[in-house]
Short mmCIF file of C-alpha atoms in Angstrom, two decimals:
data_model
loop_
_atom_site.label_atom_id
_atom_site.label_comp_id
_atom_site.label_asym_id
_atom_site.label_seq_id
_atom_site.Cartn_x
_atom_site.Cartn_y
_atom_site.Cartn_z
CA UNK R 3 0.00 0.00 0.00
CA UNK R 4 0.95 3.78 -0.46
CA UNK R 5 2.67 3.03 -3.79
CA UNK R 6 4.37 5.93 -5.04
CA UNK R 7 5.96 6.41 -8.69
CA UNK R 8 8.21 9.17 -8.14
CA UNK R 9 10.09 9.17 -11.59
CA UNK R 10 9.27 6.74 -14.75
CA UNK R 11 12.55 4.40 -15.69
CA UNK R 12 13.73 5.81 -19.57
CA UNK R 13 14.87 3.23 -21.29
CA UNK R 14 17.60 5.98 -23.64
CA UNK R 15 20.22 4.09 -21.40
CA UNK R 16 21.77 1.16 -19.82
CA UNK R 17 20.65 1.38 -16.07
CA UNK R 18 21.50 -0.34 -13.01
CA UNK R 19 18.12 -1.32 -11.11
CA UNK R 20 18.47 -1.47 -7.33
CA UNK R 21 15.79 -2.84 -5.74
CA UNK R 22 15.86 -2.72 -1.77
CA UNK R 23 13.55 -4.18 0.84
CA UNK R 24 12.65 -4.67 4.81
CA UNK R 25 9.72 -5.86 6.50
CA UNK R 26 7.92 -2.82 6.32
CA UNK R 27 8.47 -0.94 2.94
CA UNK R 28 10.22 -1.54 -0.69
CA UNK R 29 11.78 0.93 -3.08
CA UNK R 30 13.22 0.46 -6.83
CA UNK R 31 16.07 3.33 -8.26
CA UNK R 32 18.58 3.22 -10.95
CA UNK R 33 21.58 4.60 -12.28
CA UNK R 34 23.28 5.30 -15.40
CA UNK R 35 26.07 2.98 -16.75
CA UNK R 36 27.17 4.98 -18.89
CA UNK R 37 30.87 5.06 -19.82
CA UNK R 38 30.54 9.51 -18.80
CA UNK R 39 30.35 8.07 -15.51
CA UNK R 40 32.77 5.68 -14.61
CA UNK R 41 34.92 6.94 -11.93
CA UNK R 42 32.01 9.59 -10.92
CA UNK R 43 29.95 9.52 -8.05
CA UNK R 44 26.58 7.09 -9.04
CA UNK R 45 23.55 9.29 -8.72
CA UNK R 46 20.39 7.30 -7.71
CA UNK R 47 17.01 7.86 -8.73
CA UNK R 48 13.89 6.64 -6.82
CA UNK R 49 11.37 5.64 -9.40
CA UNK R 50 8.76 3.57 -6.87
CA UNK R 51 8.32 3.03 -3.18
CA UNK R 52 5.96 1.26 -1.24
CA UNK R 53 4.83 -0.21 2.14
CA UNK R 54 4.71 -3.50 2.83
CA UNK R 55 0.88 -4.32 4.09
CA UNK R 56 -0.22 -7.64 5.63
CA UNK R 57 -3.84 -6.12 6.24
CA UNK R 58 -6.42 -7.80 4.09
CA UNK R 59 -8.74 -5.67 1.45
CA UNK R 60 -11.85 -4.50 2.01
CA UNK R 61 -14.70 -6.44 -0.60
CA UNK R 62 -14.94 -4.90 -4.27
CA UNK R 63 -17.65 -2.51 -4.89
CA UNK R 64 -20.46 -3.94 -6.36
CA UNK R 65 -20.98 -0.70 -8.48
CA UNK R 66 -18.82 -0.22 -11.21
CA UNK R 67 -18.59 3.58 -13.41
CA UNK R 68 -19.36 2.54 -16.72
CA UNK R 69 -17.44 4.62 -19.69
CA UNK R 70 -20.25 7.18 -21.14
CA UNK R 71 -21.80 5.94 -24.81
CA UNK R 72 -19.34 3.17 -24.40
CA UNK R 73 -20.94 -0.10 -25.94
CA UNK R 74 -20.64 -3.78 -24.90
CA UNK R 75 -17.40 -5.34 -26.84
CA UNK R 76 -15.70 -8.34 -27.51
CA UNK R 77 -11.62 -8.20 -27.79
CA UNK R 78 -9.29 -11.30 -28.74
CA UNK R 79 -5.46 -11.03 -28.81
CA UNK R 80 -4.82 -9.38 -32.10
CA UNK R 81 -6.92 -6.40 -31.40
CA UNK R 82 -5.70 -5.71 -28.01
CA UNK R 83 -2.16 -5.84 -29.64
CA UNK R 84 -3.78 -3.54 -32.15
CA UNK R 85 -4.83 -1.08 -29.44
CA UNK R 86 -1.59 -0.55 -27.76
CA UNK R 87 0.39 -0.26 -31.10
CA UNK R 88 -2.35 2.35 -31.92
CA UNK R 89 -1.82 3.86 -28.45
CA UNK R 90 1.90 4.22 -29.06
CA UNK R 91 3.13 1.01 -27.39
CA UNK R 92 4.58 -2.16 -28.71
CA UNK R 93 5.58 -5.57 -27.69
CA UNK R 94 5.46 -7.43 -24.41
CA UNK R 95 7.90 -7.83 -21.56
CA UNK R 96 5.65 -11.42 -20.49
CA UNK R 97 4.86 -14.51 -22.81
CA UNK R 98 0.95 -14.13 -22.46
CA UNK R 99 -2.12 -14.40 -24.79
CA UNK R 100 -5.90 -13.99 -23.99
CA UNK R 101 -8.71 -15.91 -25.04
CA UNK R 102 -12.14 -14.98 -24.20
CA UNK R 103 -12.53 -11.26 -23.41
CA UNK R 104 -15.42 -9.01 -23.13
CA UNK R 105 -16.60 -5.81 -21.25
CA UNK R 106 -19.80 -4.18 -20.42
CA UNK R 107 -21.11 -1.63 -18.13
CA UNK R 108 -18.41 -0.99 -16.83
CA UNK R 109 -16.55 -4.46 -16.18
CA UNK R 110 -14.50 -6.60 -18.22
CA UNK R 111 -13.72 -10.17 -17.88
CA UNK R 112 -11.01 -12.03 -19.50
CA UNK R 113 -9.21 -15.38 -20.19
CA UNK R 114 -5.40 -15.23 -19.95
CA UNK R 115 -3.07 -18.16 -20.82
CA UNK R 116 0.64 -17.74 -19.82
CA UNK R 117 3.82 -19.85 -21.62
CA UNK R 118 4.49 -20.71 -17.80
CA UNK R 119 2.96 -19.55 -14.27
CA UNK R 120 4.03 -16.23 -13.22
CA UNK R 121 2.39 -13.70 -11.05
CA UNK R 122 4.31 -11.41 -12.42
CA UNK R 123 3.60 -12.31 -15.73
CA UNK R 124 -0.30 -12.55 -14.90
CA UNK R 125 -0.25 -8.88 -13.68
CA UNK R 126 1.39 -7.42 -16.84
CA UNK R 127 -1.72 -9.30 -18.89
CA UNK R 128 -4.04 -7.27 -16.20
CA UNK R 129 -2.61 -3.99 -16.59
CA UNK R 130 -2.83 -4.54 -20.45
CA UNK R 131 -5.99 -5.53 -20.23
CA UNK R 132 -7.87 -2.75 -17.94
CA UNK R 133 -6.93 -0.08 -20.12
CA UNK R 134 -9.62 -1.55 -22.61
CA UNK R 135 -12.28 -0.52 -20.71
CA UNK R 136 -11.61 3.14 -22.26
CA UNK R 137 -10.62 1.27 -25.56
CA UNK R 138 -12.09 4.25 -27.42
CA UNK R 139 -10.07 7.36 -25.76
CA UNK R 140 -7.03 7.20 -28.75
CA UNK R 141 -4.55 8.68 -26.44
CA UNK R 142 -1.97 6.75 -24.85
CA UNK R 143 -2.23 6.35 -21.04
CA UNK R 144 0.33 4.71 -18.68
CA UNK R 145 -0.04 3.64 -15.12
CA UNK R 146 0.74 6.54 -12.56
CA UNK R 147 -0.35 5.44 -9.61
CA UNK R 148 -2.34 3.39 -7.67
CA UNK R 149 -3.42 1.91 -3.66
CA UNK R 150 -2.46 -0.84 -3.58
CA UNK R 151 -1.40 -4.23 -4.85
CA UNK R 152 -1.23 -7.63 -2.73
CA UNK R 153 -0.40 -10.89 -4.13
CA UNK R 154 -1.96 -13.69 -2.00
CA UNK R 155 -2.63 -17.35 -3.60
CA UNK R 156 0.32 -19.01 -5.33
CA UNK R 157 -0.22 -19.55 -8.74
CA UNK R 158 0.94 -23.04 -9.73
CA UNK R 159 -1.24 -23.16 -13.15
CA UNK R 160 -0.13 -21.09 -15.91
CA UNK R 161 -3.67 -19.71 -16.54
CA UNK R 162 -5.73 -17.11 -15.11
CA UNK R 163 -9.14 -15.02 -14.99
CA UNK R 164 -8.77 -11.17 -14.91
CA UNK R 165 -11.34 -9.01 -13.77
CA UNK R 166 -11.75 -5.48 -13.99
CA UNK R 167 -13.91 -2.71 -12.68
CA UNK R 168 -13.83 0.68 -13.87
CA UNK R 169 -14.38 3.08 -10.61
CA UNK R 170 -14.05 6.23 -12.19
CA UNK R 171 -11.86 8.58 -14.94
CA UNK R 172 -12.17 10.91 -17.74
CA UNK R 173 -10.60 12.26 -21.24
CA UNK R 174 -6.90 12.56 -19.20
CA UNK R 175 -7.42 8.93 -17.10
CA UNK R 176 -9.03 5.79 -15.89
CA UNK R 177 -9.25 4.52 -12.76
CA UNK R 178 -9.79 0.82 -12.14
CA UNK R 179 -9.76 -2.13 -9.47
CA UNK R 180 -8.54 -5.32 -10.77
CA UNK R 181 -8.70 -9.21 -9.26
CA UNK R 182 -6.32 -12.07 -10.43
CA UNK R 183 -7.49 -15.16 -9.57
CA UNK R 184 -6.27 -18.69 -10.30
CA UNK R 185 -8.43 -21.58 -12.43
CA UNK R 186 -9.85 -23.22 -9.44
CA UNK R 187 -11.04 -19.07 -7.99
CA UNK R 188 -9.11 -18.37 -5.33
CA UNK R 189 -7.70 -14.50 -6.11
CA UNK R 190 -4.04 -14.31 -6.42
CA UNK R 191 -3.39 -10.88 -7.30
CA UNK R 192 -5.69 -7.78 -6.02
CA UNK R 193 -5.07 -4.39 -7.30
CA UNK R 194 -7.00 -1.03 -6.14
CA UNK R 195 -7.21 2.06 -7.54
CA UNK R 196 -4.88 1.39 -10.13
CA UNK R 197 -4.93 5.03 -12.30
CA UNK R 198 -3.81 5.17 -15.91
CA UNK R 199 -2.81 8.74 -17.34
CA UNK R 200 -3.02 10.56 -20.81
CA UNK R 201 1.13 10.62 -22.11
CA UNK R 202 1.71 14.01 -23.49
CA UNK R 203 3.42 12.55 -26.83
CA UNK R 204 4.45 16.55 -28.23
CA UNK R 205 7.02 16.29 -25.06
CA UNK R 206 10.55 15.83 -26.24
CA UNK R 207 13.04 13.05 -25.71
CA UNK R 208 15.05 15.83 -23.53
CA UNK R 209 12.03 16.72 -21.35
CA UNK R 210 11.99 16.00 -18.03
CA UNK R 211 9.75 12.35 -18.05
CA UNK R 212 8.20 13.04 -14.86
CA UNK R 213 6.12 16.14 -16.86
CA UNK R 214 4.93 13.92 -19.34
CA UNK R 215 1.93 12.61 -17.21
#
């Protein structure tokens, strides 16, 4: 809980990612590699940080804020792939594919088949996957922050049923609550308040990345 993204990792670079955790919080920063600073002092940026929660979540609203004139749809793999390289975004860091998939009011509900389980791997097809619930807003958004995110079931099956509920947004972001759970229902991952932004794609490679959401 209280996940912070203080700066977004630009990949222009080769970067060293330090990731360091306790018992009560987690943080990720990075430095350059570059050959300008060998022999110079490594300066550190803190891109995330986060405590470490063992409380449980409170139950999922039962109301979810449906996108206005948005119309029941059905998406299989090629068009989400589609959207994001419309959006501005290509490729995947996870082997994942989806089968079923469809939203309405509000919700979506979706099929996801992994090349081997992975939680991790699970969550990247989630956060793909949410953002279609404002399919037709053409700008691209990113995640910029969000509640919280606990992982609780192991998954030994690599499969998995996403579910997403849209509780609020606009033209500039979406904000959604999203549960992982494994093929025999037990959740596994459980995100809240998870808010994509608009990218301001006229910013230059030389702006400062934290102004471009």
């Amino acid at each position: 809980s209280d996940i912070r993204f203080d700066y977004p990792i630009v990949v222009g670079e080769p970067r060293v990612i330090q990731v360091v955790a306790d018992v009560a919080s987690v943080s990720v920063s990075s430095c350059a590699t570059s050959l300008e600073n060998n022999g110079a002092a490594q300066r550190w940026v803190k891109h995330a940080s986060a405590r470490i929660s063992r409380e449980l979540p409170d139950q999922l609203t039962q109301h979810a804020a449906a996108t206005p004139g948005a119309a029941d749809a059905e998406f299989d793999d090629e068009s989400l792939t589609s959207f994001w390289q419309t959006w501005g975004s290509e490729g995947r860091p996870f082997d994942w594919s989806i089968g079923t998939c469809r939203s309405a009011d509000g919700r979506l509900h979706a099929d996801v088949e992994l090349s081997k389980p992975s939680a991790v791997a699970l969550l990247d097809a989630a956060i793909h996957l949410a953002r279609l619930l404002d399919s037709a807003n053409p700008r691209l958004m990113i995640p910029a922050a969000v509640a919280s995110v606990r992982f609780d079931a192991e998954l030994v099956d690599p499969r998995g049923r996403v579910e997403v509920q849209r509780v609020g947004g606009n033209d500039d972001e979406l904000t959604v609550d999203i549960a992982v759970t494994g093929p025999d229902g037990a959740t596994c991952i459980d995100v809240r308040g998870l808010r994509y932004a608009a990218v301001d794609t006229s910013a230059s490679r030389t702006d400062d990345p934290s102004t471009m959401v």
